[in-house]
Structure formats: C-alpha cells, structure tokens
Amino acid sequence: MFRAKNRAKDRAQEPPAEIQKPDEQWKRDLTREQYNVLRRGHTEMAFTGALLRNKKTGSYVCAGCGSELFRSDAKFNSGTGWPSFFEPAVAQAVELRSDYSMLMRRTEVICRRCGGHLGHVFRDGPRPTGQRYCINSAALAFEPTADPDQES
Ligand SMILES: [Zn+2]
C-alpha cells in the first residue's frame, strides 16, 4: 500500500523554483501585502482584493514573477470574497501541495516559477472541472487583452 501511493514530497526534495531571490530582495520588490501573501503564505481579508470583481478579459499573472497563472474565461463569482478560477491557464504554471496548517487538510496553490504562495484549491467549484482555485488578489497582477476593436 505504502509503495503504491504517490506520497507528497518534502519541500526539500522538490526542484528549486526557477526564480530565487533572497528574502530581502523580495521585500524590496513587492508591496507589503504582496510579500505577506506570496512569501509568507498569508491570506488577505475576504472582499478586500483589488481584482475580486474584475470582469475584464485578460490574463492573471503572478505578482512576484509575471508568470501567467489564470485567464479571465476561467474566473467565476464564488461568493467567497477571493478571486476564484475553475482551472489554471496552464496546468504546469502552478504547483499543488498538501497543507495541514490551520488544523485542516487543504491543497496549497503555488506559482511554479517563483515558489510564491497563491492560495488554495477546493473541490466545490463549477463545471467543467469542479475545482475552485481560491486565489489571493494580492498574489496576482492583471494584464488586459488588447481589444482590436477599441484601438484607435
Ligand atoms: Zn511567480
């Protein structure tokens, strides 16, 4: 039983993130809120995030490294107070890890490129995936898609 299981690896055994910076550098490069979420794993207060109600068409990229994480067509209103997506832009952009903090078994969502904490994923999302990526607004930056009809 033990051997057949694909057990969660220790953090130390994981390949290092592509982008690595000393903590002091992250502190300088990020806002206080971005730093607390991405590098310290904090969760922003519900209904406070700048991108929660954003309905524009475009990409949600990592606030730490600019890697594309989610797209507007997978965003939905979950009512939870955090930006929610039913799938990542590309599966490889995020890394999932078991998280046993807060006395709950949750799955943490991490940016694969810089190792930044993004949020958690739950299994009560809408179709087609049934997944709910509950992501901190502070971990994201929004890049609108250029609309050719609106270019002058
Ligand atoms: Zn990143």
Coordinates of N, CA and C and ligand atoms in Angstrom, one line a residue:
M1 N 0.8 -1.2 0.0 CA 0.0 0.0 0.0 C 0.9 1.3 0.0
F2 N 1.8 1.2 0.9 CA 2.7 2.4 1.0 C 3.4 2.7 -0.3
R3 N 4.0 1.7 -0.9 CA 4.8 1.9 -2.1 C 4.0 2.5 -3.2
A4 N 2.8 1.9 -3.3 CA 1.9 2.3 -4.5 C 1.5 3.7 -4.4
K5 N 1.4 4.2 -3.2 CA 0.9 5.6 -3.1 C 1.9 6.6 -3.6
N6 N 1.4 7.6 -4.2 CA 2.2 8.7 -4.7 C 2.2 9.8 -3.5
R7 N 3.1 9.6 -2.6 CA 3.1 10.4 -1.4 C 3.7 11.8 -1.7
A8 N 3.1 12.8 -1.0 CA 3.6 14.1 -1.1 C 5.1 14.2 -0.7
K9 N 5.8 14.9 -1.5 CA 7.2 15.0 -1.2 C 7.5 16.1 -0.2
D10 N 8.6 16.0 0.5 CA 9.0 17.1 1.3 C 9.5 18.3 0.5
R11 N 9.3 19.4 1.0 CA 9.7 20.6 0.3 C 11.2 20.6 -0.1
A12 N 12.0 20.0 0.7 CA 13.4 20.0 0.5 C 13.8 19.1 -0.8
Q13 N 12.9 18.2 -1.1 CA 13.2 17.3 -2.2 C 12.7 17.9 -3.6
E14 N 11.9 18.9 -3.5 CA 11.4 19.5 -4.7 C 12.4 20.2 -5.5
P15 N 12.3 20.2 -6.8 CA 13.3 21.0 -7.6 C 13.1 22.5 -7.2
P16 N 14.2 23.2 -7.2 CA 14.1 24.6 -6.8 C 13.3 25.4 -7.8
A17 N 12.7 26.4 -7.3 CA 11.9 27.3 -8.2 C 12.9 28.0 -9.2
E18 N 12.4 28.3 -10.4 CA 13.2 28.9 -11.4 C 13.7 30.3 -11.0
I19 N 12.9 31.0 -10.3 CA 13.3 32.3 -9.8 C 13.5 32.3 -8.3
Q20 N 14.7 32.5 -7.9 CA 15.0 32.5 -6.5 C 15.7 33.8 -6.1
K21 N 15.2 34.4 -5.1 CA 15.8 35.7 -4.6 C 15.9 35.6 -3.1
P22 N 16.9 36.3 -2.5 CA 17.0 36.4 -1.1 C 15.7 37.1 -0.6
D23 N 15.3 36.7 0.7 CA 14.1 37.3 1.2 C 14.2 38.9 1.2
E24 N 15.3 39.4 1.5 CA 15.4 40.9 1.5 C 15.1 41.5 0.1
Q25 N 15.5 40.8 -0.9 CA 15.2 41.3 -2.3 C 13.7 41.2 -2.5
W26 N 13.0 40.1 -2.1 CA 11.6 40.0 -2.3 C 10.9 41.2 -1.6
K27 N 11.4 41.5 -0.4 CA 10.8 42.6 0.4 C 10.9 43.9 -0.3
R28 N 12.0 44.1 -1.0 CA 12.1 45.3 -1.8 C 11.3 45.4 -3.0
D29 N 11.1 44.2 -3.7 CA 10.4 44.1 -5.0 C 8.9 44.1 -4.9
L30 N 8.4 43.7 -3.7 CA 7.0 43.5 -3.6 C 6.4 44.6 -2.6
T31 N 5.1 44.8 -2.7 CA 4.5 45.6 -1.7 C 4.4 44.8 -0.5
R32 N 4.1 45.4 0.7 CA 4.0 44.7 1.9 C 2.9 43.6 1.8
E33 N 1.8 43.9 1.2 CA 0.7 42.9 1.1 C 1.1 41.7 0.2
Q34 N 1.7 42.1 -1.0 CA 2.2 41.0 -1.9 C 3.2 40.1 -1.2
Y35 N 4.1 40.7 -0.5 CA 5.1 40.0 0.2 C 4.5 39.0 1.3
N36 N 3.6 39.6 2.1 CA 3.0 38.7 3.1 C 2.2 37.5 2.5
V37 N 1.6 37.7 1.4 CA 0.8 36.6 0.8 C 1.8 35.7 0.0
L38 N 2.6 36.2 -0.9 CA 3.4 35.4 -1.7 C 4.6 34.7 -1.0
R39 N 5.2 35.4 -0.1 CA 6.4 34.8 0.6 C 6.1 34.3 2.0
R40 N 5.1 34.8 2.6 CA 4.8 34.3 4.0 C 3.5 33.5 4.0
G41 N 2.8 33.3 2.9 CA 1.7 32.4 2.9 C 0.4 33.0 3.6
H42 N 0.4 34.3 3.8 CA -0.8 34.9 4.4 C -2.0 34.9 3.5
T43 N -3.1 35.1 4.1 CA -4.4 35.2 3.3 C -4.9 36.6 3.5
E44 N -5.2 37.2 2.4 CA -5.8 38.6 2.5 C -7.2 38.5 3.1
M45 N -7.7 39.6 3.6 CA -9.1 39.7 4.1 C -10.0 39.5 3.0
A46 N -11.1 38.7 3.2 CA -12.1 38.5 2.2 C -12.7 39.8 1.7
F47 N -13.1 39.9 0.5 CA -13.7 41.0 -0.1 C -12.9 42.3 -0.1
T48 N -11.6 42.2 0.0 CA -10.7 43.4 0.0 C -9.9 43.4 -1.2
G49 N -9.7 42.4 -2.0 CA -8.8 42.3 -3.1 C -9.2 43.2 -4.3
A50 N -8.2 43.8 -4.9 CA -8.4 44.7 -6.0 C -9.0 44.0 -7.2
L51 N -8.7 42.7 -7.4 CA -9.1 42.0 -8.6 C -10.4 41.1 -8.4
L52 N -10.9 41.2 -7.2 CA -12.1 40.3 -6.9 C -13.2 40.5 -7.9
R53 N -13.6 41.7 -8.2 CA -14.7 42.0 -9.0 C -14.3 42.4 -10.5
N54 N -13.0 42.2 -10.8 CA -12.6 42.5 -12.1 C -13.2 41.5 -13.1
K55 N -13.9 42.1 -14.2 CA -14.5 41.2 -15.2 C -13.9 41.4 -16.5
K56 N -12.8 42.1 -16.6 CA -12.2 42.4 -17.9 C -11.6 41.1 -18.5
T57 N -11.4 41.1 -19.8 CA -10.8 40.0 -20.5 C -9.3 40.1 -20.4
G58 N -8.6 39.1 -20.0 CA -7.2 39.1 -20.0 C -6.6 38.0 -19.2
S59 N -5.4 38.2 -18.8 CA -4.6 37.2 -18.0 C -4.3 37.7 -16.6
Y60 N -4.3 36.7 -15.7 CA -3.9 37.0 -14.3 C -2.5 36.4 -14.2
V61 N -1.5 37.2 -13.9 CA -0.2 36.8 -13.8 C 0.3 36.9 -12.4
C62 N 1.4 36.2 -12.1 CA 1.9 36.2 -10.7 C 2.5 37.6 -10.4
A63 N 2.1 38.1 -9.3 CA 2.6 39.4 -8.9 C 4.1 39.4 -8.5
G64 N 4.6 38.2 -8.3 CA 6.0 38.0 -7.9 C 6.9 37.9 -9.1
C65 N 6.5 37.2 -10.2 CA 7.4 36.9 -11.3 C 6.8 37.1 -12.7
G66 N 5.5 37.4 -12.8 CA 4.9 37.7 -14.1 C 4.5 36.5 -14.8
S67 N 4.6 35.3 -14.3 CA 4.2 34.1 -15.0 C 2.7 34.0 -15.1
E68 N 2.2 33.7 -16.3 CA 0.7 33.6 -16.5 C 0.1 32.5 -15.7
L69 N -0.9 32.7 -14.9 CA -1.4 31.7 -14.0 C -2.9 31.4 -14.3
F70 N -3.7 32.4 -14.5 CA -5.1 32.2 -14.8 C -5.6 33.1 -15.9
R71 N -6.7 32.7 -16.5 CA -7.3 33.6 -17.6 C -8.7 34.0 -17.2
S72 N -9.1 35.1 -17.7 CA -10.4 35.6 -17.3 C -11.6 34.7 -17.6
D73 N -11.4 33.9 -18.7 CA -12.5 33.0 -19.0 C -12.7 31.8 -18.0
A74 N -11.8 31.6 -17.1 CA -12.0 30.6 -16.1 C -12.3 31.2 -14.7
K75 N -12.5 32.6 -14.7 CA -12.9 33.2 -13.4 C -14.4 33.2 -13.2
F76 N -14.8 32.9 -12.0 CA -16.2 32.9 -11.7 C -16.5 33.5 -10.3
N77 N -17.7 33.9 -10.1 CA -18.0 34.6 -8.8 C -18.4 33.5 -7.8
S78 N -17.5 33.2 -6.9 CA -17.7 32.1 -5.9 C -18.5 32.6 -4.7
G79 N -18.5 33.9 -4.5 CA -19.1 34.5 -3.3 C -18.3 34.4 -2.1
T80 N -17.1 33.9 -2.2 CA -16.2 33.7 -1.0 C -15.5 34.9 -0.6
G81 N -15.3 35.8 -1.5 CA -14.6 37.0 -1.2 C -13.1 37.0 -1.8
W82 N -12.8 36.0 -2.5 CA -11.5 35.9 -3.1 C -11.6 35.6 -4.6
P83 N -10.8 36.1 -5.5 CA -10.8 35.8 -6.9 C -10.8 34.2 -7.0
S84 N -11.7 33.7 -7.8 CA -11.9 32.3 -8.0 C -11.8 31.8 -9.4
F85 N -11.2 30.7 -9.7 CA -11.0 30.2 -11.0 C -11.2 28.7 -11.0
F86 N -11.8 28.2 -12.1 CA -12.0 26.8 -12.2 C -10.9 26.0 -12.8
E87 N -9.9 26.7 -13.3 CA -8.7 26.0 -13.8 C -7.6 27.0 -14.0
P88 N -6.3 26.5 -14.0 CA -5.2 27.4 -14.3 C -5.1 27.6 -15.8
A89 N -4.3 28.7 -16.2 CA -4.1 29.0 -17.6 C -3.4 27.8 -18.2
V90 N -2.4 27.3 -17.6 CA -1.7 26.1 -18.0 C -1.4 25.3 -16.7
A91 N -1.6 24.0 -16.8 CA -1.5 23.2 -15.5 C -0.1 23.4 -14.9
Q92 N 0.9 23.5 -15.8 CA 2.3 23.5 -15.3 C 2.7 24.8 -14.6
A93 N 1.8 25.8 -14.8 CA 2.1 27.1 -14.2 C 2.0 27.1 -12.6
V94 N 1.2 26.2 -12.1 CA 1.0 26.1 -10.7 C 1.5 24.8 -10.2
E95 N 1.8 24.8 -8.9 CA 2.2 23.5 -8.2 C 1.2 23.4 -7.0
L96 N 0.8 22.1 -6.8 CA -0.1 21.9 -5.7 C 0.6 21.1 -4.6
R97 N 0.3 21.5 -3.3 CA 1.0 20.9 -2.2 C 0.0 20.7 -1.1
S98 N 0.1 19.6 -0.4 CA -0.8 19.4 0.8 C -0.4 20.4 1.9
D99 N -1.4 20.9 2.5 CA -1.2 21.9 3.5 C -2.0 21.5 4.7
Y100 N -1.4 21.3 5.8 CA -2.1 20.8 7.0 C -2.1 21.9 8.1
S101 N -1.9 23.1 7.7 CA -2.0 24.2 8.7 C -3.4 24.5 9.0
M102 N -3.7 25.3 10.0 CA -5.0 25.7 10.4 C -5.9 24.5 10.8
L103 N -5.2 23.4 11.1 CA -6.0 22.2 11.5 C -6.9 21.7 10.4
M104 N -6.6 22.0 9.2 CA -7.4 21.5 8.1 C -6.5 20.9 7.1
R105 N -7.1 19.9 6.3 CA -6.3 19.4 5.2 C -6.7 20.1 3.9
R106 N -5.8 21.0 3.5 CA -6.1 21.8 2.3 C -5.0 21.5 1.2
T107 N -5.3 22.0 0.0 CA -4.3 21.9 -1.0 C -3.8 23.3 -1.4
E108 N -2.6 23.6 -1.1 CA -2.0 24.9 -1.4 C -1.6 25.0 -2.9
V109 N -1.9 26.2 -3.4 CA -1.5 26.5 -4.8 C -0.3 27.5 -4.8
I110 N 0.7 27.1 -5.5 CA 2.0 27.8 -5.5 C 2.4 28.1 -7.0
C111 N 3.0 29.3 -7.2 CA 3.5 29.6 -8.5 C 4.7 28.8 -8.7
R112 N 4.7 28.0 -9.8 CA 5.9 27.1 -10.0 C 7.2 27.9 -10.3
R113 N 7.0 29.0 -10.9 CA 8.2 29.7 -11.4 C 9.0 30.4 -10.2
C114 N 8.2 31.0 -9.3 CA 9.0 31.7 -8.2 C 8.7 31.1 -6.8
G115 N 7.8 30.1 -6.7 CA 7.6 29.4 -5.5 C 6.6 30.2 -4.6
G116 N 6.0 31.3 -5.1 CA 5.2 32.1 -4.3 C 3.8 31.5 -4.0
H117 N 3.3 31.7 -2.7 CA 2.0 31.2 -2.3 C 0.9 32.0 -3.0
L118 N 0.0 31.3 -3.6 CA -1.1 32.0 -4.3 C -2.4 31.9 -3.6
G119 N -2.7 30.7 -3.0 CA -4.0 30.4 -2.4 C -4.2 28.9 -2.2
H120 N -5.4 28.5 -2.3 CA -5.7 27.1 -2.1 C -6.7 26.6 -3.2
V121 N -6.8 25.3 -3.4 CA -7.8 24.8 -4.4 C -8.7 23.8 -3.7
F122 N -10.0 24.0 -4.0 CA -11.0 23.2 -3.3 C -11.8 22.4 -4.4
R123 N -12.5 21.4 -4.0 CA -13.3 20.6 -5.0 C -14.7 20.9 -5.0
D124 N -15.1 22.1 -4.7 CA -16.5 22.5 -4.8 C -16.8 23.6 -5.9
G125 N -15.9 23.5 -6.9 CA -16.1 24.5 -8.0 C -17.1 24.1 -9.0
P126 N -17.4 25.0 -10.0 CA -18.4 24.8 -11.0 C -17.8 23.9 -12.1
R127 N -18.7 23.5 -13.0 CA -18.3 22.8 -14.2 C -17.4 23.7 -15.1
P128 N -16.5 23.2 -15.9 CA -16.4 21.8 -16.2 C -15.4 21.0 -15.3
T129 N -14.7 21.7 -14.5 CA -13.6 21.0 -13.7 C -14.0 20.6 -12.3
G130 N -15.0 21.3 -11.7 CA -15.4 21.1 -10.4 C -14.4 21.6 -9.4
Q131 N -13.4 22.4 -9.8 CA -12.4 22.9 -9.0 C -12.6 24.3 -8.7
R132 N -12.2 24.8 -7.5 CA -12.2 26.2 -7.2 C -10.9 26.6 -6.7
Y133 N -10.2 27.3 -7.6 CA -8.9 27.9 -7.2 C -9.2 29.2 -6.5
C134 N -9.0 29.2 -5.2 CA -9.3 30.4 -4.4 C -8.0 31.1 -4.2
I135 N -7.8 32.3 -4.9 CA -6.5 32.9 -5.0 C -6.6 34.3 -4.4
N136 N -5.5 34.6 -3.7 CA -5.4 36.0 -3.2 C -5.2 37.0 -4.3
S137 N -6.0 38.1 -4.2 CA -5.8 39.1 -5.2 C -4.4 39.7 -5.2
A138 N -3.8 39.8 -4.0 CA -2.5 40.4 -3.8 C -1.4 39.6 -4.5
A139 N -1.7 38.3 -4.8 CA -0.7 37.4 -5.4 C -0.8 37.6 -6.9
L140 N -1.7 38.4 -7.4 CA -2.0 38.4 -8.9 C -1.8 39.9 -9.4
A141 N -1.4 39.9 -10.7 CA -1.5 41.2 -11.4 C -2.3 40.9 -12.7
F142 N -3.1 41.9 -13.1 CA -4.0 41.6 -14.3 C -3.4 42.3 -15.5
E143 N -3.4 41.5 -16.6 CA -2.9 42.1 -17.9 C -4.1 42.0 -18.9
P144 N -4.8 43.1 -19.2 CA -5.9 43.0 -20.1 C -5.5 42.6 -21.5
T145 N -6.3 41.9 -22.2 CA -6.1 41.5 -23.6 C -6.4 42.8 -24.4
A146 N -5.5 43.1 -25.3 CA -5.7 44.2 -26.2 C -6.9 43.9 -27.1
D147 N -7.9 44.8 -27.1 CA -9.1 44.6 -27.9 C -8.9 45.3 -29.2
P148 N -8.8 44.6 -30.3 CA -8.5 45.2 -31.6 C -9.6 46.2 -32.0
D149 N -10.8 46.0 -31.6 CA -11.9 46.9 -32.0 C -11.8 48.2 -31.3
Q150 N -11.1 48.3 -30.2 CA -11.0 49.5 -29.4 C -9.8 50.3 -29.7
E151 N -8.9 49.8 -30.6 CA -7.7 50.5 -30.8 C -8.0 51.6 -31.8
S152 N -7.4 52.8 -31.5 CA -7.7 53.9 -32.4 C -6.5 54.1 -33.4
Ligands
ZN1 ZN 5.5 33.6 -9.5

